[in-house]
XYZ file of C-alpha atoms in Angstrom:
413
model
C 13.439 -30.364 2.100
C 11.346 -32.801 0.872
C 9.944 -35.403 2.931
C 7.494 -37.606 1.502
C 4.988 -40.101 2.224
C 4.264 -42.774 0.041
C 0.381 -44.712 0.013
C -0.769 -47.914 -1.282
C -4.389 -48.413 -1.475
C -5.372 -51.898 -2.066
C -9.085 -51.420 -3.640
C -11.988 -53.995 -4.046
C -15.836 -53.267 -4.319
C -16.791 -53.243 -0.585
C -13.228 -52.533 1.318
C -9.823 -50.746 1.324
C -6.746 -51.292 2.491
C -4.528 -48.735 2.810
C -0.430 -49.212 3.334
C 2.036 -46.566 3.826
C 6.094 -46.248 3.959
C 8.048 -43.626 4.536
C 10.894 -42.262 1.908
C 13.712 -45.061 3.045
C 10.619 -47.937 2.471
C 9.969 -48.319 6.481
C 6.175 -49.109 7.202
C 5.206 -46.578 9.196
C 2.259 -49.334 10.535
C 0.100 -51.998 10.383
C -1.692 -51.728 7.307
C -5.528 -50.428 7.927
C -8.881 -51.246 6.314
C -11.884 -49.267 5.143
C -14.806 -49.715 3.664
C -15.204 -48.330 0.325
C -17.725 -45.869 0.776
C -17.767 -41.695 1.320
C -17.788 -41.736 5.161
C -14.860 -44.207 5.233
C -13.110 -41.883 2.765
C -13.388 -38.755 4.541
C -11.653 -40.740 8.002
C -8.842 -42.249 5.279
C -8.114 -38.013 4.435
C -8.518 -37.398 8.477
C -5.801 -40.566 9.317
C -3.610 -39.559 6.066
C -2.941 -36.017 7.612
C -2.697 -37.508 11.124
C 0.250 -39.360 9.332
C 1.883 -37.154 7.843
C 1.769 -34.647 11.104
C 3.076 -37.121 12.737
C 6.392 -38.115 10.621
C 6.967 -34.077 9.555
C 5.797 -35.347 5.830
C 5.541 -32.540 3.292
C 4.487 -34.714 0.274
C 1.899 -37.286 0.033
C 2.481 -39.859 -3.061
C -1.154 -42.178 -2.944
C -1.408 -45.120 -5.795
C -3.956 -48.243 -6.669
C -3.797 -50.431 -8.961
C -5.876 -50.017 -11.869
C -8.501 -52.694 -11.809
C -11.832 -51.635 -13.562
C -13.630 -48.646 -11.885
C -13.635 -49.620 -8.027
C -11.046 -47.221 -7.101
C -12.622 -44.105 -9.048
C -14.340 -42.717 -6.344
C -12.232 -42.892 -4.004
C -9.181 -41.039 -6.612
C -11.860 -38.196 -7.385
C -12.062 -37.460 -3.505
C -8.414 -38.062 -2.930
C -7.899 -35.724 -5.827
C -10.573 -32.930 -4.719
C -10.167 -32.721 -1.375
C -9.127 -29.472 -0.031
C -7.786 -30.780 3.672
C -4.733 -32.811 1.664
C -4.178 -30.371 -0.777
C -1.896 -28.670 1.746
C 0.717 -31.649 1.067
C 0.414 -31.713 -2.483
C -0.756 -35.359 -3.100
C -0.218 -36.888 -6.480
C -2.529 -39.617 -7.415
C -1.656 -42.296 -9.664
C -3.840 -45.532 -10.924
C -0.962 -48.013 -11.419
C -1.238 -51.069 -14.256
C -1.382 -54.145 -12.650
C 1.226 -56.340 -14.192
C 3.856 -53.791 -13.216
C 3.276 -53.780 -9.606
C 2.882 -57.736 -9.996
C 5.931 -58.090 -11.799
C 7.864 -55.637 -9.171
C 6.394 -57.631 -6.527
C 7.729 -60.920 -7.672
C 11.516 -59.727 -8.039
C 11.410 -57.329 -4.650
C 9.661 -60.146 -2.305
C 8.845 -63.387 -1.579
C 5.960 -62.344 1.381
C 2.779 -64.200 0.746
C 0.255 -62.141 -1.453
C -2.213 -60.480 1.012
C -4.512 -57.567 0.800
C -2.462 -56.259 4.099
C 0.594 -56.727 1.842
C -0.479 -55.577 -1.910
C -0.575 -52.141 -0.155
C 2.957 -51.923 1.093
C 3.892 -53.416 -2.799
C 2.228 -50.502 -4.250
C 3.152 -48.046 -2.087
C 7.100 -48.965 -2.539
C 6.786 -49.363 -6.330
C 5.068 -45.933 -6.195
C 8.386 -45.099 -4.116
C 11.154 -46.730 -6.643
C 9.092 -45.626 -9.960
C 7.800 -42.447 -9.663
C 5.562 -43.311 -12.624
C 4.883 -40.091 -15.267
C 1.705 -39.781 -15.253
C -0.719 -38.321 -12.272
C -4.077 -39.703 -11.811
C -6.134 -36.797 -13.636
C -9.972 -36.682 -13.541
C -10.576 -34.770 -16.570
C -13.826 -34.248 -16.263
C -14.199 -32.209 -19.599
C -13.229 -35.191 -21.204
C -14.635 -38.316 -19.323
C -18.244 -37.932 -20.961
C -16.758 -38.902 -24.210
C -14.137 -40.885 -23.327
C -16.929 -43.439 -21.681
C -18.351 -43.205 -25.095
C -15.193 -43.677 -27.008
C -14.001 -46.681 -24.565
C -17.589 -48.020 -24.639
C -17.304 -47.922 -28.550
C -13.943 -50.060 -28.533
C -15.922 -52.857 -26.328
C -18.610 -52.984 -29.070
C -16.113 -53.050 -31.683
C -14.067 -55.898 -29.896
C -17.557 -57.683 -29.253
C -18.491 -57.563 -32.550
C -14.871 -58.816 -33.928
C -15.376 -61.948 -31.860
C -19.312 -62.433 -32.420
C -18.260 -62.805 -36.355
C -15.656 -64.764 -35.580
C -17.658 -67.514 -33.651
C -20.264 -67.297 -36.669
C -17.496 -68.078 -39.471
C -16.491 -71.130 -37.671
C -20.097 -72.447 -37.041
C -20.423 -71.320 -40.889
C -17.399 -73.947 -41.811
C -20.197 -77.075 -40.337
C -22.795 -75.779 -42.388
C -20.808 -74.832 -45.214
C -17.615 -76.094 -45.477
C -16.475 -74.697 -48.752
C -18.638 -70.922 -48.397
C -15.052 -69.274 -47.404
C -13.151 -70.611 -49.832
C -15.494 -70.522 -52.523
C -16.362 -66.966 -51.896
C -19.845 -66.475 -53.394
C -20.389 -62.849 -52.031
C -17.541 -59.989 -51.477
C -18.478 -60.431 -47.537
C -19.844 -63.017 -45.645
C -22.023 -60.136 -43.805
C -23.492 -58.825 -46.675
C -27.287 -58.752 -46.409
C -27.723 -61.288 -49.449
C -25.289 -63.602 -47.797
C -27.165 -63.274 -44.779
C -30.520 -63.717 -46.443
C -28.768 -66.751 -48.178
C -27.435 -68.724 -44.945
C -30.853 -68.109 -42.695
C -32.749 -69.350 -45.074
C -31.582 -72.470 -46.675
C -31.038 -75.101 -44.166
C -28.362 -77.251 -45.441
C -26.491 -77.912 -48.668
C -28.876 -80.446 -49.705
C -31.229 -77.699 -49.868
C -29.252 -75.983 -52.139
C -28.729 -78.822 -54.961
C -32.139 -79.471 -54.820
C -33.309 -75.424 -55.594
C -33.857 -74.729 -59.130
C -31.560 -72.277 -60.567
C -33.978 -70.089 -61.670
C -35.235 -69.836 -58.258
C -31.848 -69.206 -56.560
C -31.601 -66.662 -59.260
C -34.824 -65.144 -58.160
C -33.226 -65.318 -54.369
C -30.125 -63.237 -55.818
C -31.879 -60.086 -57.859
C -34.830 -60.340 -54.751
C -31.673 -59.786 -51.993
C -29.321 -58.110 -53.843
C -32.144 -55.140 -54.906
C -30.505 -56.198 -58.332
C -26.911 -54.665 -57.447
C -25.416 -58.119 -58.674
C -23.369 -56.887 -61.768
C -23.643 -60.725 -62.987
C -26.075 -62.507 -60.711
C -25.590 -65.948 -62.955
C -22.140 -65.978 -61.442
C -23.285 -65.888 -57.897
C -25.679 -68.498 -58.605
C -23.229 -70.692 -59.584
C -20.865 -69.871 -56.774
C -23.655 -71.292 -54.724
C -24.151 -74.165 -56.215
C -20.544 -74.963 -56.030
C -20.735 -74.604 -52.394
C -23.204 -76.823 -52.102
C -21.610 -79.222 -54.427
C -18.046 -79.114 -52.872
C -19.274 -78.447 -48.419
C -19.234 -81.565 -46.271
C -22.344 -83.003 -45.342
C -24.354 -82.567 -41.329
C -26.232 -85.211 -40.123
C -29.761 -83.601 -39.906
C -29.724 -83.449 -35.910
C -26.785 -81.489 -36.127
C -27.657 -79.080 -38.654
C -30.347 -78.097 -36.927
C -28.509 -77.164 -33.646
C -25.871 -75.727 -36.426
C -28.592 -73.641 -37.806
C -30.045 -72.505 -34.313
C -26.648 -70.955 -33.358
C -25.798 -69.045 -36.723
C -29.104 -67.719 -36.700
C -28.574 -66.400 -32.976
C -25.054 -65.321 -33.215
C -26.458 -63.545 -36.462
C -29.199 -61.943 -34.455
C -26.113 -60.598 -32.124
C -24.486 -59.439 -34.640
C -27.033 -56.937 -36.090
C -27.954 -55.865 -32.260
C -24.245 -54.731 -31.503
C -24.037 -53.191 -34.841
C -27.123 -51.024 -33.809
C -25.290 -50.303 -30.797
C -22.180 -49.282 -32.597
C -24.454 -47.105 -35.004
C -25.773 -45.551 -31.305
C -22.648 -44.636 -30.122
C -21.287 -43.527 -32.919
C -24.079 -40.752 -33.016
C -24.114 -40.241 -29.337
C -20.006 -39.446 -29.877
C -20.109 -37.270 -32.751
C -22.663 -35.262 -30.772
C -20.414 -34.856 -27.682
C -17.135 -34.389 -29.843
C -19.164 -31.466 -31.286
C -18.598 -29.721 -27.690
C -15.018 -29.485 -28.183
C -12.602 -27.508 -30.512
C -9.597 -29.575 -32.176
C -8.296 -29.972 -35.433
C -7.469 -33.344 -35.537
C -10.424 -34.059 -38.034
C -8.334 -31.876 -40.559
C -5.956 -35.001 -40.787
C -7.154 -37.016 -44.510
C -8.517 -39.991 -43.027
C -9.036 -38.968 -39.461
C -12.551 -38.386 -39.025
C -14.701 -37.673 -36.296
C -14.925 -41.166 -34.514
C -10.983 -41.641 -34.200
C -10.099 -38.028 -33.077
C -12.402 -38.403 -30.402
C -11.084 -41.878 -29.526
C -7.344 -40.168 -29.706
C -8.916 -37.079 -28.459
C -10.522 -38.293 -25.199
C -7.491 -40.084 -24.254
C -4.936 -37.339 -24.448
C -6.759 -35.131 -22.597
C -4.666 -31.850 -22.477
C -2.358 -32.304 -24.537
C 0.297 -29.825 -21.938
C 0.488 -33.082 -19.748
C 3.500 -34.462 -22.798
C 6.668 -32.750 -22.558
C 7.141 -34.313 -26.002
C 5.636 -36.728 -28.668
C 7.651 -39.327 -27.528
C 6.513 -39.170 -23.956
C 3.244 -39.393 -25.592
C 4.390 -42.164 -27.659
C 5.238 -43.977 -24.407
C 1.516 -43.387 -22.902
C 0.246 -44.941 -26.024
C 2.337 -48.275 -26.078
C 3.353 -47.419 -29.194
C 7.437 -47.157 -27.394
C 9.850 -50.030 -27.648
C 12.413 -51.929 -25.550
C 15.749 -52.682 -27.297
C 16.537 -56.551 -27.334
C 20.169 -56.165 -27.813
C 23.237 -58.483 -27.195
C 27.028 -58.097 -27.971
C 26.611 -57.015 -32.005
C 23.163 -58.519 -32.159
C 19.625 -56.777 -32.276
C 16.481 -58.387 -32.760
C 14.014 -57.415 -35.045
C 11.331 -58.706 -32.852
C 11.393 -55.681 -30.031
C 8.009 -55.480 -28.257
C 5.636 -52.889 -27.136
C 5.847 -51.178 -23.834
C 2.391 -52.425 -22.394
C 1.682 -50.781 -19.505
C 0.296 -48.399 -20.987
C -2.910 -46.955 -22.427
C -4.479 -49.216 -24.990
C -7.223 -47.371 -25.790
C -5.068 -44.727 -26.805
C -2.687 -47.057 -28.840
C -6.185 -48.916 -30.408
C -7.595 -45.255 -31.857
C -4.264 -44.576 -33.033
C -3.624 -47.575 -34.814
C -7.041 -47.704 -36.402
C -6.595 -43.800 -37.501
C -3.130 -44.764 -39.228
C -4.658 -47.249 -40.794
C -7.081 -45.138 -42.738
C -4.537 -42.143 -43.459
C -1.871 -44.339 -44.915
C -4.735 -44.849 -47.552
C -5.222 -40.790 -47.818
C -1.963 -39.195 -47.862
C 1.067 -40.124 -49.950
C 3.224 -39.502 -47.181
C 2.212 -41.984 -44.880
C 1.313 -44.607 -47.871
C 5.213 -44.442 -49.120
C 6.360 -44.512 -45.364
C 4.050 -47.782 -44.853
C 5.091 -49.289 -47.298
C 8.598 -49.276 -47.013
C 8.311 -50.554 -43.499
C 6.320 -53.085 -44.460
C 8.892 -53.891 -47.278
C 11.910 -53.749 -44.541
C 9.998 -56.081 -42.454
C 10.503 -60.332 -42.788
C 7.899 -61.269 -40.463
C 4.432 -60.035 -39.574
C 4.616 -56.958 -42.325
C 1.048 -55.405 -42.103
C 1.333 -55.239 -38.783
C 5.093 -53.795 -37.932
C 4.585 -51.249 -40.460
C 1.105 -50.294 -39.423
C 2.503 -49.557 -35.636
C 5.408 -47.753 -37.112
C 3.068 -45.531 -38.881
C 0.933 -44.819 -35.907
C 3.962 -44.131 -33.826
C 4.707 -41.355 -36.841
C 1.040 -40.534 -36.314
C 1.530 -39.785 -32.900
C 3.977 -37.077 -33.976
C 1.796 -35.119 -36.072
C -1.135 -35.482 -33.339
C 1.106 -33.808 -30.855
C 2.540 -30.895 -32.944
C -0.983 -30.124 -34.282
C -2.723 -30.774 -31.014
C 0.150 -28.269 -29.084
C 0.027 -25.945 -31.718
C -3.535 -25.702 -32.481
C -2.387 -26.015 -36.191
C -4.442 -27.636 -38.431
C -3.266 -30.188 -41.092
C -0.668 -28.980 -43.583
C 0.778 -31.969 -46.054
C 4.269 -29.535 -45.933
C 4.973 -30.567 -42.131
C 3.430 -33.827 -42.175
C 5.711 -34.831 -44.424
C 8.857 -33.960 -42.227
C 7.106 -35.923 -39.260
């Protein structure tokens, strides 16, 4: 008979605080603190099995919540620890929201530390959630690489961002005008660090910004005279700065710039450093057109073994890329979102990697684009998700299978 235990752990940096109920939701006491080190976490493993001696327990269910890397530790030694193995603990690291959003509809108590660890431990006791905490340690030295890559990306996404709209009070008319394929190209660069405002500009000769153009461009330019006068129009048609505030203006494009070009180095970095440890590993993801080295690692890191799915959709469902069913009488909405508790690192390699192999196989392409055609709002990105969630087939047949890519059954995923 079964007879299990269920633990909250309430983490933060310096202290624990550790709640526990029995199978029918009874606290079985006052909730206890610890301090978050190794000593305090070999007397929680000494208490736990006083516990469960005490109540006949056969089954210990321990959960936190999920909140950046304080609780790590403390999992790992859980999960290790030879003394509770005896009771066959499952671990979990629980998202946030859900036990927030579980805690709102199954009590009004005040939020407390002392009473975030009974709310865990009884959502661990209604949910039962999938997925065991599992170390992985094969796979954590590239998934900090792979997760660390995501950051830069997402750092770098918003760095450009808060350049382009200091670029609108400098130049007002450089996006729509369009004088260079991208704004980040090194002539553009060149171009906006060194020509202060567009006074500046008008008053340049045209052979001169000519000059500027071949000079920058390593004469690439297929028609530099066109550039020139793209240039020219921006400075003709962009609002004008009062000089004190063009200089500021300049000062922080030429600093976000400066970021820019450091977190790209970074990115280049850890793009090496993962290729290198992705080398350690055999898979055949990178036989997918499209999928190369950087995303299978990124999808590859995250799955872990792959025998933990009992099917691509459970997979699916770890991913985020699952949905809930807005339905009402004979209606259905189109709008149905993502499940979000779940792993968005997972979901952001997998989106990314279906976005480059819908642009090398037909198969995805044509499926693409008929989502994208069957959608009426938001195309690009409904059909994009679509196509990762038929990604995320493919991935698990391949990755169970140890088959490499074969066009024949990617085409009936």
């Amino acid at each position: 008979m079964n007879r299990p235990l269920y633990v909250g752990i309430d983490v933060a940096g310096n202290s624990l605080v550790v709640g526990i109920v029995d199978a029918n939701g009874a606290k079985l006491d006052k909730a206890k603190t610890y301090r978050n080190t190794l000593p305090a976490a070999v007397q929680l493993v000494t208490d736990l099995i006083a516990e469960a001696d005490k109540h006949s327990a056969n089954a210990l269910f321990c959960a936190t919540e999920a909140t950046g890397f304080y609780d790590w530790h403390l999992l790992e030694y859980l999960a290790e620890s030879t003394e509770l193995a005896v009771y066959q603990p499952k671990l979990y690291r629980l998202n946030p929201r859900a036990v927030k959003a579980f805690t709102a509809i199954a009590s009004q108590t005040d939020k407390t530390d002392r009473n975030d660890a009974f709310f865990i431990a009884n959502y661990l006791r209604f949910t039962q959630p999938e997925h065991p905490f599992n170390a992985q340690m094969d796979y954590l030295p590239l998934q900090r690489l792979t997760r660390f890559r995501k950051h830069i990306v997402e750092q770098i996404t918003a760095e450009k961002n808060y350049f382009l709209n200091h670029l609108f009070l400098k130049f007002s008319a450089y996006h729509q005008v369009q004088p260079f394929s991208s704004v980040f190209g090194a002539t553009s660069c060149a171009f906006l660090e060194d020509f202060f405002s567009p006074e500046e500009v008008a008053m340049t000769d045209m052979e001169q910004l000519l000059a500027f153009v071949i000079a920058h461009g390593k004469n690439r330019f297929q028609n530099p005279e066109e550039v020139v006068r793209k240039l020219v129009q921006v400075a003709r048609e962009s609002y004008r700065l009062r000089p004190t505030l063009a200089k500021s203006v300049n000062l922080v494009l030429a600093t976000s710039l400066a970021n820019i070009r450091a977190l790209a180095k970074s990115l280049a970095e850890i793009n090496a450093a993962i290729e290198t440890a992705f080398a350690g590993f055999t898979t055949t993801l990178t036989t997918i057109p499209g999928i190369g080295t950087i995303y299978a690692a990124g999808i590859f890191a995250e799955i872990g073994d792959i025998q933990r799915f009992a099917s691509d959709a459970q997979l699916a469902r770890y991913a985020g890329l699952a949905w809930r069913k807005r339905q009402s009488g004979n209606f259905t909405a189109e709008d149905t979102p993502l499940i979000r508790q779940s792993n968005a690192t997972l979901r952001y390699y997998l989106v990314e990697a279906a976005n480059s192999v819908k642009n090398h196989n037909p198969t995805f392409r044509v499926f693409y684009e008929k989502k994208k055609n069957e959608a009426t709002r938001r195309q690009h990105k409904r059909a994009l998700v679509l196509t990762a969630r038929k990604l995320v087939r493919l991935v698990y047949a391949m990755l169970s299978r140890g088959e490499i890519y074969q066009l024949q059954k990617a085409s009936g995923n």
